[in-house]
């Protein structure tokens, strides 16, 4: 493609080192769509005849069909997807193919293809996220009123319902989806026409090209448009963060499925056995979700590091953007799919959860609230309950069996009701609380939003 200036062929080691077609081949539908839009603009501007345009369009569509059918031979000697397609087009249709690259560079071409690819993938990822959200809402509904301890510092804190716990993850995933859609808005502008870095003296209608490709608008600085990989960094950040959310969910499930907690069980289909220990049932999907998150974070660091030292505009380093991008997108797709399936089959051991939540210590804060309602300042109430807790531990007596009236005159004979779990949950009437009524309202809200 650049033989004019050179007297030597590219070394085969350099070809091996520099090729990207082994992975960027997957940009082909976008590369072809971009080329057709670009060719159409050339026709409108008078640089291609009607016949030449038709030959280019038909040739590109044939190539697309061949790639889809697995009948296209990619050549690493042609470096990347762009040159593979262009060279094959010219081989097939002759001279018209040689006109396609007018007023275009691989620099604006790759930026266009990658933006189109990201746009498509964002839409698919948001769909997958919705799927996992629906599965979580499904479990939340099944266990809307199942009480369990809520933890801070992995120490029992206060009672919650399992429904509330599942919905916490629905919230996180909602933010991830909204971040992806936000990134989508920003990336959906056309860089085509930016050329190698400074546009072209051949002025094609950039807006028409953008409209054909479904872009909202065109980029407004050719140098920025060529050098910009922010959209990749943004997507990799959102994917890394989503991975972190899924990793935390995994960690909860790993704990819940341990003999020590025994709060939940995964289906056999979503666990693995041990080759040595016959009794084992391992939560490998959760562990792999947690483990793969390391790679998602690594991919974000890789792109940020690749960009940080680059002068404007294009530098070949930028070719290193694709492998982390593709890897993170593929990994998140599969992670979401397997977690969705696993979540739908998760069963909660409600009896074990209820027994753990029956620990009256979980309502020590409610007891302090009781004193506050009697007019005791909170700090003093905290101390008075602390004393009761210490006595309970010392005398090995459950907190609800301690005679509180011996500790302070502020305790009346009505403290018994504080230790009713249902009352404790029902008493939390503010938005966002684990009150089963509110949890049910939230489930209904999510079902509507996710069109369950
Ligand atoms: N394969 C290249 C990439 O992904 C396409 C752009 C090449 N541009 C160039 N000037 N060598 O970055």
Short mmCIF file of N, CA and C and ligand atoms in Angstrom, two decimals, residues 2 18-21 23-24 27 79-83 105-111 114 196 229 314-322, ligand 1:
data_model
loop_
_atom_site.label_atom_id
_atom_site.label_comp_id
_atom_site.label_asym_id
_atom_site.label_seq_id
_atom_site.Cartn_x
_atom_site.Cartn_y
_atom_site.Cartn_z
N UNK A 2 2.13 1.09 0.31
CA UNK A 2 3.00 2.28 0.33
C UNK A 2 4.27 2.05 -0.48
N UNK A 18 3.75 -6.23 13.82
CA UNK A 18 2.87 -5.07 13.61
C UNK A 18 1.46 -5.40 13.16
N UNK A 19 1.23 -6.65 12.80
CA UNK A 19 -0.11 -6.95 12.25
C UNK A 19 -1.17 -6.83 13.33
N UNK A 20 -2.36 -6.43 12.93
CA UNK A 20 -3.46 -6.40 13.88
C UNK A 20 -4.67 -7.16 13.34
N UNK A 21 -4.56 -7.65 12.09
CA UNK A 21 -5.75 -8.25 11.49
C UNK A 21 -6.18 -9.52 12.23
N UNK A 23 -6.76 -9.79 15.17
CA UNK A 23 -7.83 -9.45 16.12
C UNK A 23 -8.76 -8.34 15.63
N UNK A 24 -8.23 -7.40 14.80
CA UNK A 24 -9.15 -6.32 14.40
C UNK A 24 -10.05 -6.71 13.23
N UNK A 27 -13.72 -5.87 13.22
CA UNK A 27 -14.29 -4.55 12.90
C UNK A 27 -14.92 -4.55 11.51
N UNK A 79 -1.40 -6.38 7.09
CA UNK A 79 -1.44 -5.69 8.37
C UNK A 79 -2.76 -5.70 9.10
N UNK A 80 -3.73 -4.95 8.58
CA UNK A 80 -4.95 -4.78 9.39
C UNK A 80 -6.21 -5.01 8.55
N UNK A 81 -7.33 -4.90 9.20
CA UNK A 81 -8.61 -5.15 8.53
C UNK A 81 -8.84 -4.16 7.40
N UNK A 82 -8.40 -2.93 7.60
CA UNK A 82 -8.66 -1.89 6.59
C UNK A 82 -7.97 -2.23 5.27
N UNK A 83 -6.69 -2.59 5.38
CA UNK A 83 -5.94 -2.87 4.14
C UNK A 83 -6.35 -4.21 3.55
N UNK A 105 -7.81 8.40 5.53
CA UNK A 105 -6.61 7.76 6.03
C UNK A 105 -7.06 6.60 6.90
N UNK A 106 -6.18 5.65 7.13
CA UNK A 106 -6.54 4.61 8.09
C UNK A 106 -6.74 5.21 9.48
N UNK A 107 -6.18 6.41 9.67
CA UNK A 107 -6.32 7.02 11.00
C UNK A 107 -7.76 7.43 11.30
N UNK A 108 -8.42 8.10 10.34
CA UNK A 108 -9.84 8.41 10.61
C UNK A 108 -10.71 7.16 10.41
N UNK A 109 -10.20 6.24 9.58
CA UNK A 109 -10.96 5.02 9.33
C UNK A 109 -11.03 4.15 10.60
N UNK A 110 -9.89 3.97 11.24
CA UNK A 110 -9.89 3.09 12.42
C UNK A 110 -10.68 3.74 13.56
N UNK A 111 -10.59 5.08 13.64
CA UNK A 111 -11.35 5.77 14.69
C UNK A 111 -12.85 5.60 14.45
N UNK A 114 -13.89 1.88 15.17
CA UNK A 114 -13.88 1.54 16.60
C UNK A 114 -15.05 2.21 17.32
N UNK A 196 -5.59 11.95 7.79
CA UNK A 196 -4.48 11.45 8.59
C UNK A 196 -4.38 12.23 9.89
N UNK A 229 -8.73 8.63 22.16
CA UNK A 229 -9.16 7.28 22.53
C UNK A 229 -9.91 7.32 23.87
N UNK A 314 -1.79 10.71 15.65
CA UNK A 314 -1.74 9.24 15.65
C UNK A 314 -0.32 8.77 15.92
N UNK A 315 -0.21 7.79 16.76
CA UNK A 315 1.04 7.05 16.95
C UNK A 315 0.65 5.59 16.94
N UNK A 316 1.57 4.77 16.47
CA UNK A 316 1.20 3.37 16.28
C UNK A 316 0.85 2.69 17.60
N UNK A 317 1.31 3.28 18.71
CA UNK A 317 0.92 2.75 20.03
C UNK A 317 -0.60 2.55 20.10
N UNK A 318 -1.32 3.42 19.40
CA UNK A 318 -2.78 3.41 19.51
C UNK A 318 -3.39 2.10 19.02
N UNK A 319 -2.62 1.38 18.21
CA UNK A 319 -3.13 0.08 17.76
C UNK A 319 -3.32 -0.86 18.96
N UNK A 320 -2.60 -0.59 20.05
CA UNK A 320 -2.70 -1.40 21.26
C UNK A 320 -4.01 -1.17 22.02
N UNK A 321 -4.88 -0.32 21.47
CA UNK A 321 -6.16 -0.07 22.16
C UNK A 321 -7.13 -1.24 22.02
N UNK A 322 -6.96 -2.02 20.93
CA UNK A 322 -8.04 -2.95 20.58
C UNK A 322 -8.08 -4.21 21.42
N1 LIG B 1 -4.18 -0.86 12.45
C1 LIG B 1 -3.99 0.51 12.77
C2 LIG B 1 -4.49 0.78 14.19
O1 LIG B 1 -5.24 0.05 14.66
C3 LIG B 1 -4.76 1.37 11.82
C4 LIG B 1 -4.19 2.75 11.69
C5 LIG B 1 -2.86 2.70 11.07
N2 LIG B 1 -2.37 3.99 10.75
C6 LIG B 1 -1.08 4.21 10.44
N3 LIG B 1 -0.76 5.42 10.18
N4 LIG B 1 -0.19 3.25 10.44
O2 LIG B 1 -4.08 1.71 14.81
#
